[in-house]
Amino acid sequence: MAMTTLKDIYLDQLQDIWSANTQSLQIVTELGRAAKDKELSEALIAGGTGISDGIAAIEQLCADHGIKPNAEHCKGMEGLVTEARAHGLSNDIADADVRDAAIIPQYQRMVHYALAGYGTLVAFANRLGLDGDAAVLQKCLDDTYDGDRRMTQIATTGGVNQDAVA
């Protein structure tokens, strides 16, 4: 599709965030299974649920605009997923507490990519007067921020990083 208007870019970015979410869902599930810390595992499971909800919301927005969500492949998230697998699930990490500490930044890198995508989409939807879309995307953005804050709390006041110190 030729990009000639802001709406063209908006639709392309909807497809991109759908691709990013679908790629991240599998690795977040794997990270959740690999986590030893119960709070971390539960946060990752909740993150997976949030990603699934985001996928469904984007699919509906794409349908509303008459486009297929899977027309774009997000290479940015592909790289982040590769990094998460290499650094969060690596067999070279023998200690479960150290693995938990390694999982958090991998997850947050993917979340920050999603935050940038959702934030941009909200701004575009608002500029285009797509109030319904903007509300849906704002909820996705808010939920993603909540997941990021929860992970930061686990890293800073939870036991994960402390357990990995020894």
XYZ file of N, CA and C in Angstrom:
498
model
N 0.843 -1.176 0.000
C 0.000 0.000 0.000
C 0.887 1.238 0.000
N 0.583 2.151 -0.869
C 1.326 3.408 -0.921
C 0.906 4.284 0.252
N 1.891 4.900 0.871
C 1.643 5.779 2.018
C 1.518 7.209 1.513
N 0.277 7.691 1.414
C 0.067 9.055 0.928
C -0.646 9.936 1.938
N -1.198 9.323 2.995
C -1.918 10.105 4.006
C -1.577 9.575 5.397
N -1.925 10.350 6.388
C -1.740 9.904 7.768
C -2.564 8.649 8.036
N -3.720 8.558 7.422
C -4.540 7.350 7.631
C -3.835 6.121 7.077
N -3.141 6.256 5.952
C -2.376 5.122 5.418
C -1.332 4.660 6.426
N -0.649 5.618 7.027
C 0.373 5.279 8.022
C -0.292 4.647 9.248
N -1.410 5.207 9.654
C -2.161 4.678 10.795
C -2.522 3.213 10.572
N -3.078 2.897 9.418
C -3.471 1.522 9.125
C -2.257 0.599 9.078
N -1.166 1.068 8.502
C 0.068 0.289 8.474
C 0.563 0.008 9.899
N 0.471 1.011 10.757
C 0.930 0.835 12.135
C 0.004 -0.070 12.951
N -1.281 -0.087 12.631
C -2.181 -1.069 13.250
C -1.707 -2.482 12.928
N -1.369 -2.706 11.668
C -0.889 -4.020 11.258
C 0.450 -4.347 11.918
N 1.296 -3.341 12.066
C 2.593 -3.551 12.688
C 2.437 -3.941 14.158
N 1.570 -3.265 14.899
C 1.400 -3.589 16.319
C 0.741 -4.952 16.476
N -0.125 -5.321 15.553
C -0.712 -6.668 15.590
C 0.400 -7.704 15.420
N 1.268 -7.495 14.457
C 2.382 -8.410 14.246
C 3.297 -8.457 15.470
N 3.591 -7.300 16.029
C 4.447 -7.244 17.218
C 3.819 -8.033 18.363
N 2.531 -7.829 18.569
C 1.849 -8.539 19.655
C 1.824 -10.042 19.429
N 1.515 -10.471 18.218
C 1.438 -11.910 17.972
C 2.811 -12.569 18.142
N 3.863 -11.863 17.765
C 5.201 -12.419 17.943
C 5.598 -12.471 19.421
N 5.241 -11.451 20.176
C 5.664 -11.401 21.577
C 4.864 -12.358 22.462
N 3.660 -12.699 22.076
C 2.810 -13.541 22.910
C 3.479 -14.881 23.232
N 4.034 -15.538 22.245
C 4.651 -16.852 22.463
C 5.833 -16.765 23.424
N 6.712 -15.805 23.231
C 7.891 -15.712 24.086
C 7.511 -15.298 25.499
N 6.517 -14.438 25.658
C 6.080 -14.058 27.005
C 5.540 -15.288 27.735
N 4.820 -16.137 27.027
C 4.336 -17.389 27.611
C 5.517 -18.258 28.042
N 6.524 -18.362 27.191
C 7.711 -19.154 27.527
C 8.449 -18.565 28.723
N 8.578 -17.255 28.768
C 9.247 -16.604 29.894
C 8.471 -16.848 31.190
N 7.155 -16.795 31.101
C 6.318 -17.048 32.269
C 6.503 -18.451 32.809
N 6.635 -19.421 31.918
C 6.873 -20.807 32.338
C 8.264 -20.978 32.939
N 9.226 -20.229 32.442
C 10.610 -20.362 32.898
C 10.868 -19.648 34.226
N 10.038 -18.683 34.570
C 10.264 -17.899 35.787
C 10.055 -18.755 37.031
N 10.981 -18.647 37.964
C 10.890 -19.351 39.248
C 10.040 -18.563 40.238
N 10.252 -17.263 40.288
C 9.551 -16.400 41.236
C 8.062 -16.376 40.897
N 7.222 -16.654 41.885
C 5.779 -16.736 41.655
C 5.203 -15.407 41.173
N 5.613 -14.305 41.805
C 5.095 -13.000 41.411
C 5.489 -12.663 39.975
N 6.712 -12.972 39.613
C 7.177 -12.731 38.246
C 6.397 -13.585 37.254
N 6.241 -14.855 37.565
C 5.494 -15.748 36.680
C 4.065 -15.260 36.489
N 3.416 -14.850 37.585
C 2.043 -14.349 37.493
C 1.970 -13.058 36.669
N 2.968 -12.196 36.823
C 2.991 -10.950 36.042
C 3.150 -11.251 34.556
N 3.970 -12.228 34.233
C 4.167 -12.598 32.829
C 2.904 -13.243 32.249
N 2.231 -14.053 33.046
C 0.967 -14.646 32.594
C -0.062 -13.540 32.350
N -0.134 -12.572 33.275
C -1.039 -11.428 33.086
C -0.630 -10.633 31.847
N 0.675 -10.492 31.627
C 1.159 -9.804 30.428
C 0.695 -10.513 29.169
N 0.746 -11.841 29.180
C 0.265 -12.617 28.029
C -1.219 -12.405 27.781
N -1.981 -12.338 28.856
C -3.414 -12.068 28.721
C -3.636 -10.680 28.135
N -2.866 -9.708 28.602
C -2.975 -8.351 28.058
C -2.607 -8.291 26.589
N -1.572 -9.038 26.212
C -1.179 -9.087 24.800
C -2.307 -9.691 23.965
N -2.907 -10.776 24.462
C -4.023 -11.405 23.744
C -5.192 -10.434 23.587
N -5.477 -9.686 24.651
C -6.548 -8.684 24.570
C -6.210 -7.615 23.530
N -4.937 -7.198 23.484
C -4.499 -6.220 22.490
C -4.635 -6.750 21.074
N -4.287 -8.013 20.886
C -4.424 -8.645 19.565
C -5.881 -8.594 19.121
N -6.784 -8.984 20.020
C -8.217 -8.980 19.684
C -8.703 -7.567 19.364
N -8.262 -6.590 20.131
C -8.680 -5.204 19.882
C -8.188 -4.718 18.526
N -6.937 -5.020 18.204
C -6.370 -4.594 16.912
C -7.065 -5.316 15.760
N -7.362 -6.602 15.946
C -8.081 -7.337 14.898
C -9.424 -6.675 14.608
N -10.122 -6.244 15.663
C -11.417 -5.598 15.458
C -11.257 -4.256 14.752
N -10.249 -3.479 15.160
C -10.019 -2.195 14.483
C -9.666 -2.405 13.015
N -8.840 -3.392 12.744
C -8.497 -3.677 11.338
C -9.741 -4.058 10.554
N -10.579 -4.917 11.137
C -11.820 -5.317 10.457
C -12.707 -4.096 10.205
N -12.773 -3.208 11.190
C -13.579 -2.002 11.035
C -13.092 -1.138 9.870
N -11.793 -1.200 9.593
C -11.214 -0.403 8.504
C -11.047 -1.206 7.206
N -11.525 -2.451 7.202
C -11.486 -3.263 5.996
C -10.095 -3.732 5.595
N -9.212 -3.898 6.567
C -7.861 -4.398 6.267
C -7.590 -5.672 7.057
N -6.653 -6.441 6.574
C -6.221 -7.654 7.271
C -5.120 -7.282 8.256
N -5.186 -7.807 9.481
C -4.158 -7.444 10.449
C -2.787 -8.036 10.118
N -2.768 -9.147 9.415
C -1.509 -9.866 9.184
C -0.780 -9.466 7.908
N -1.035 -8.280 7.404
C -0.391 -7.835 6.160
C 1.000 -7.261 6.392
N 1.405 -7.135 7.631
C 2.691 -6.521 7.978
C 3.458 -7.487 8.887
N 4.776 -7.540 8.739
C 5.621 -8.305 9.660
C 6.551 -7.338 10.377
N 6.435 -7.291 11.688
C 7.218 -6.358 12.492
C 8.615 -6.933 12.753
N 9.581 -6.398 12.036
C 10.958 -6.866 12.206
C 11.568 -6.375 13.511
N 11.086 -5.241 14.009
C 11.571 -4.745 15.291
C 11.269 -5.729 16.409
N 10.018 -6.196 16.489
C 9.658 -7.159 17.533
C 10.326 -8.500 17.276
N 10.516 -8.832 16.017
C 11.216 -10.091 15.711
C 12.592 -10.092 16.381
N 13.296 -8.982 16.288
C 14.603 -8.874 16.926
C 14.508 -8.930 18.439
N 13.525 -8.265 19.011
C 13.356 -8.278 20.467
C 13.003 -9.671 20.977
N 12.201 -10.401 20.222
C 11.857 -11.776 20.597
C 13.104 -12.659 20.546
N 13.904 -12.493 19.515
C 15.154 -13.255 19.400
C 16.051 -12.973 20.596
N 16.161 -11.694 20.959
C 16.977 -11.314 22.123
C 16.401 -11.893 23.416
N 15.094 -11.849 23.572
C 14.466 -12.389 24.784
C 14.721 -13.878 24.911
N 14.629 -14.572 23.810
C 14.888 -16.015 23.834
C 16.360 -16.284 24.168
N 17.254 -15.519 23.562
C 18.688 -15.736 23.767
C 19.122 -15.362 25.178
N 18.558 -14.287 25.735
C 19.040 -13.788 27.019
C 18.141 -14.129 28.200
N 16.918 -14.517 27.948
C 16.016 -14.872 29.037
C 15.807 -16.358 29.204
N 16.037 -17.096 28.139
C 15.818 -18.544 28.189
C 17.084 -19.345 27.912
N 18.200 -18.676 27.831
C 19.464 -19.318 27.488
C 19.808 -20.452 28.447
N 20.288 -21.539 27.901
C 20.762 -22.656 28.720
C 22.023 -22.287 29.489
N 22.662 -21.195 29.122
C 23.862 -20.742 29.823
C 23.537 -20.162 31.200
N 22.275 -19.903 31.479
C 21.872 -19.382 32.788
C 21.483 -20.578 33.648
N 22.391 -20.975 34.517
C 22.185 -22.180 35.314
C 21.374 -21.911 36.583
N 21.417 -20.694 37.099
C 20.743 -20.359 38.349
C 19.357 -19.766 38.058
N 18.321 -20.335 38.664
C 16.948 -19.890 38.406
C 16.721 -18.442 38.842
N 17.360 -18.005 39.924
C 17.198 -16.618 40.371
C 17.824 -15.649 39.381
N 18.959 -16.040 38.821
C 19.618 -15.202 37.816
C 18.761 -15.161 36.547
N 18.164 -16.285 36.189
C 17.267 -16.316 35.019
C 16.108 -15.342 35.225
N 15.518 -15.362 36.419
C 14.413 -14.439 36.702
C 14.857 -12.990 36.512
N 16.042 -12.665 37.011
C 16.556 -11.296 36.852
C 16.781 -10.968 35.377
N 17.174 -11.945 34.587
C 17.409 -11.733 33.154
C 16.107 -11.602 32.370
N 15.059 -12.220 32.841
C 13.765 -12.188 32.150
C 13.164 -10.779 32.163
N 13.285 -10.088 33.280
C 12.622 -8.791 33.433
C 13.026 -7.794 32.348
N 14.321 -7.548 32.104
C 14.639 -6.556 31.062
C 14.230 -7.008 29.664
N 14.228 -8.307 29.425
C 13.807 -8.791 28.104
C 12.327 -8.500 27.891
N 11.531 -8.765 28.913
C 10.104 -8.477 28.825
C 9.865 -6.971 28.666
N 10.561 -6.182 29.473
C 10.322 -4.737 29.420
C 10.750 -4.133 28.090
N 11.754 -4.664 27.442
C 12.120 -4.147 26.115
C 10.967 -4.340 25.136
N 10.345 -5.515 25.196
C 9.205 -5.761 24.310
C 8.027 -4.851 24.668
N 7.795 -4.669 25.959
C 6.705 -3.804 26.406
C 6.935 -2.362 25.950
N 8.176 -1.897 26.051
C 8.458 -0.512 25.654
C 8.243 -0.315 24.154
N 8.515 -1.326 23.363
C 8.215 -1.265 21.929
C 6.706 -1.111 21.740
N 5.933 -1.908 22.489
C 4.469 -1.821 22.389
C 3.962 -0.462 22.856
N 4.566 0.079 23.916
C 4.162 1.404 24.390
C 4.354 2.457 23.305
N 5.472 2.394 22.616
C 5.725 3.345 21.531
C 4.691 3.177 20.422
N 4.387 1.938 20.079
C 3.402 1.677 19.029
C 2.011 2.143 19.401
N 1.571 1.775 20.589
C 0.228 2.196 21.021
C 0.144 3.711 21.178
N 1.173 4.317 21.746
C 1.159 5.771 21.917
C 1.038 6.499 20.592
N 1.786 6.034 19.615
C 1.713 6.636 18.279
C 0.335 6.438 17.666
N -0.207 5.241 17.816
C -1.530 4.969 17.262
C -2.613 5.829 17.907
N -2.525 6.038 19.212
C -3.488 6.920 19.887
C -3.401 8.331 19.307
N -2.176 8.818 19.150
C -1.993 10.163 18.596
C -2.544 10.261 17.179
N -2.267 9.266 16.362
C -2.778 9.263 14.986
C -4.304 9.213 14.981
N -4.888 8.308 15.778
C -6.348 8.173 15.809
C -6.992 9.484 16.246
N -6.414 10.126 17.240
C -6.948 11.415 17.681
C -6.868 12.459 16.567
N -5.740 12.524 15.886
C -5.559 13.503 14.804
C -6.542 13.240 13.672
N -6.835 11.961 13.431
C -7.742 11.593 12.342
C -9.215 11.681 12.751
N -9.482 12.020 14.006
C -10.864 12.113 14.470
C -11.515 10.754 14.659
N -10.718 9.720 14.845
C -11.222 8.357 15.045
C -11.359 8.114 16.546
N -12.370 8.749 17.139
C -12.517 8.740 18.591
C -12.697 7.335 19.162
N -13.463 6.501 18.482
C -13.659 5.131 18.948
C -12.361 4.344 18.933
N -11.619 4.484 17.851
C -10.315 3.821 17.764
C -9.394 4.325 18.864
N -9.365 5.638 19.056
C -8.484 6.237 20.059
C -8.801 5.686 21.446
N -10.074 5.509 21.765
C -10.454 4.988 23.078
C -9.974 3.547 23.250
N -10.152 2.730 22.230
C -9.691 1.338 22.288
C -8.177 1.294 22.452
N -7.481 2.077 21.667
C -6.019 2.086 21.706
C -5.498 2.672 23.012
N -6.193 3.661 23.566
C -5.790 4.226 24.852
C -5.892 3.176 25.947
N -6.921 2.343 25.899
C -7.042 1.260 26.878
C -5.878 0.290 26.736
N -5.537 -0.049 25.501
C -4.381 -0.930 25.272
C -3.104 -0.294 25.821
N -2.945 0.993 25.572
C -1.777 1.720 26.058
C -1.744 1.729 27.588
N -2.867 2.034 28.211
C -2.931 2.078 29.673
C -2.633 0.708 30.281
N -3.200 -0.340 29.694
C -2.961 -1.693 30.197
C -1.490 -2.075 30.056
N -0.876 -1.657 28.963
C 0.532 -1.960 28.735
C 1.403 -1.212 29.742
N 1.072 0.049 30.009
C 1.786 0.799 31.055
C 1.657 0.106 32.409
N 0.461 -0.390 32.723
C 0.264 -1.083 33.998
C 1.182 -2.304 34.097
N 1.300 -3.059 33.020
C 2.182 -4.220 33.016
C 3.638 -3.831 33.188
N 4.032 -2.745 32.566
C 5.408 -2.265 32.697
C 5.686 -1.823 34.135
N 4.747 -1.106 34.714
C 4.920 -0.657 36.104
C 4.996 -1.839 37.063
N 4.179 -2.843 36.820
C 4.216 -4.036 37.682
C 5.577 -4.712 37.589
N 6.114 -4.811 36.389
C 7.416 -5.448 36.225
C 8.509 -4.623 36.890
N 8.416 -3.308 36.792
C 9.395 -2.447 37.467
C 9.307 -2.635 38.978
N 8.107 -2.747 39.493
C 7.923 -2.977 40.935
C 8.552 -4.296 41.346
N 8.365 -5.333 40.559
C 8.968 -6.636 40.876
C 10.491 -6.528 40.879
N 11.022 -5.771 39.947
C 12.483 -5.625 39.849
C 13.055 -4.775 40.979
N 12.301 -3.766 41.416
C 12.873 -2.828 42.384
C 12.545 -3.150 43.832
N 11.341 -3.640 44.107
C 10.978 -3.907 45.492
C 10.677 -5.373 45.752
N 10.545 -6.153 44.700
C 10.331 -7.578 44.869
C 11.648 -8.280 45.162
N 11.594 -9.567 45.275
C 12.788 -10.315 45.633
C 13.632 -10.793 44.473
N 13.183 -10.599 43.247
C 13.870 -11.187 42.106
C 15.321 -10.753 42.026
N 15.575 -9.483 41.926
C 16.963 -9.039 41.770
C 17.792 -9.311 43.020
N 17.167 -9.198 44.188
C 17.874 -9.502 45.440
C 18.302 -10.963 45.465
N 17.434 -11.859 45.043
C 17.755 -13.286 45.036
C 18.895 -13.603 44.072
N 19.028 -12.801 43.024
C 20.059 -13.049 42.020
C 21.431 -12.504 42.422
N 21.486 -11.688 43.469
C 22.740 -11.063 43.896
C 23.740 -12.102 44.367
N 23.278 -13.056 45.126
C 24.180 -14.029 45.767
C 24.982 -14.852 44.802
